[in-house]
Amino acid sequence: MITDFVEEKGQVLIDNEEDNGNKSGPILISLHTNAELIIEGEIVAAPLDDTLVGRSADVWTGGVIAKSYPPQTKALKMVIH
């Protein structure tokens, strides 16, 4: 679930909960330069914004996660439901 938007960094804060109910904590996600953003089944070229707060998202990352709190990474693909 997207719980916040950080405008100055263009990031969304996702409170991650897996299908089995396990929570891995919040993570800040921004879009990679070549990322694919799909909102309600349509590929969009718009940046992340505060209208996404409260929606669920599936995110694919490149595997690099900054060891900050909360951790930060870039999405290669993000599907917003």
Coordinates of C-alpha atoms in Angstrom, one line a residue:
M1 CA 0.0 0.0 0.0
I2 CA 1.3 3.5 -0.9
T3 CA 1.2 5.5 2.3
D4 CA 3.0 8.7 1.4
F5 CA 4.5 10.8 -1.4
V6 CA 7.8 12.7 -1.0
E7 CA 7.5 15.4 -3.6
E8 CA 11.1 16.8 -3.4
K9 CA 12.5 13.3 -4.2
G10 CA 9.7 12.0 -6.4
Q11 CA 9.3 9.0 -4.2
V12 CA 6.4 7.0 -2.8
L13 CA 6.5 5.3 0.5
I14 CA 5.2 1.8 0.4
D15 CA 4.3 -0.2 3.5
N16 CA 5.1 -3.6 2.1
E17 CA 2.9 -6.6 3.0
E18 CA 3.4 -9.9 1.2
D19 CA 0.6 -12.3 0.1
N20 CA 1.3 -14.5 3.1
G21 CA 0.7 -11.6 5.5
N22 CA 4.3 -10.9 6.4
K23 CA 5.3 -7.3 6.6
S24 CA 8.8 -6.2 5.6
G25 CA 8.4 -2.6 6.7
P26 CA 8.2 0.6 4.7
I27 CA 10.4 1.4 1.6
L28 CA 10.8 4.5 -0.5
I29 CA 10.5 3.9 -4.2
S30 CA 11.4 6.1 -7.1
L31 CA 11.2 5.3 -10.8
H32 CA 14.3 4.3 -12.7
T33 CA 14.9 6.4 -15.9
N34 CA 13.5 3.6 -18.1
A35 CA 10.9 2.4 -15.7
E36 CA 7.5 1.2 -16.9
L37 CA 4.6 2.8 -14.9
I38 CA 1.2 1.1 -15.3
I39 CA -1.9 2.6 -13.7
E40 CA -5.1 0.7 -13.9
G41 CA -3.9 -1.3 -16.9
E42 CA -2.5 1.7 -18.9
I43 CA 1.1 2.6 -19.4
V44 CA 1.6 6.2 -18.4
A45 CA 4.5 8.6 -18.8
A46 CA 3.5 10.7 -15.8
P47 CA 5.8 10.9 -12.8
L48 CA 4.8 9.6 -9.4
D49 CA 2.6 11.9 -7.4
D50 CA 0.3 12.2 -4.3
T51 CA -2.7 10.9 -6.1
L52 CA -1.2 7.4 -5.7
V53 CA -1.4 7.5 -1.9
G54 CA -3.8 4.9 -0.6
R55 CA -3.5 2.6 -3.6
S56 CA -1.8 -0.7 -3.8
A57 CA 1.2 -1.3 -6.0
D58 CA 3.3 -4.2 -7.4
V59 CA 6.9 -3.2 -7.8
W60 CA 9.9 -4.8 -9.6
T61 CA 13.3 -3.4 -8.7
G62 CA 16.9 -3.7 -9.9
G63 CA 18.0 -5.3 -6.7
V64 CA 20.0 -2.4 -5.2
I65 CA 18.5 -1.1 -2.0
A66 CA 20.1 1.8 0.0
K67 CA 20.6 0.9 3.6
S68 CA 18.9 4.0 4.9
Y69 CA 15.7 4.2 7.0
P70 CA 13.4 3.7 5.4
P71 CA 15.4 1.9 2.7
Q72 CA 15.3 3.3 -0.8
T73 CA 15.3 1.8 -4.3
K74 CA 14.4 2.4 -7.9
A75 CA 11.6 0.6 -9.6
L76 CA 12.1 -0.9 -13.1
K77 CA 8.3 -1.5 -13.3
M78 CA 5.5 -0.4 -11.1
V79 CA 1.8 -1.5 -11.5
I80 CA -0.7 0.6 -9.5
H81 CA -4.1 -0.9 -8.7

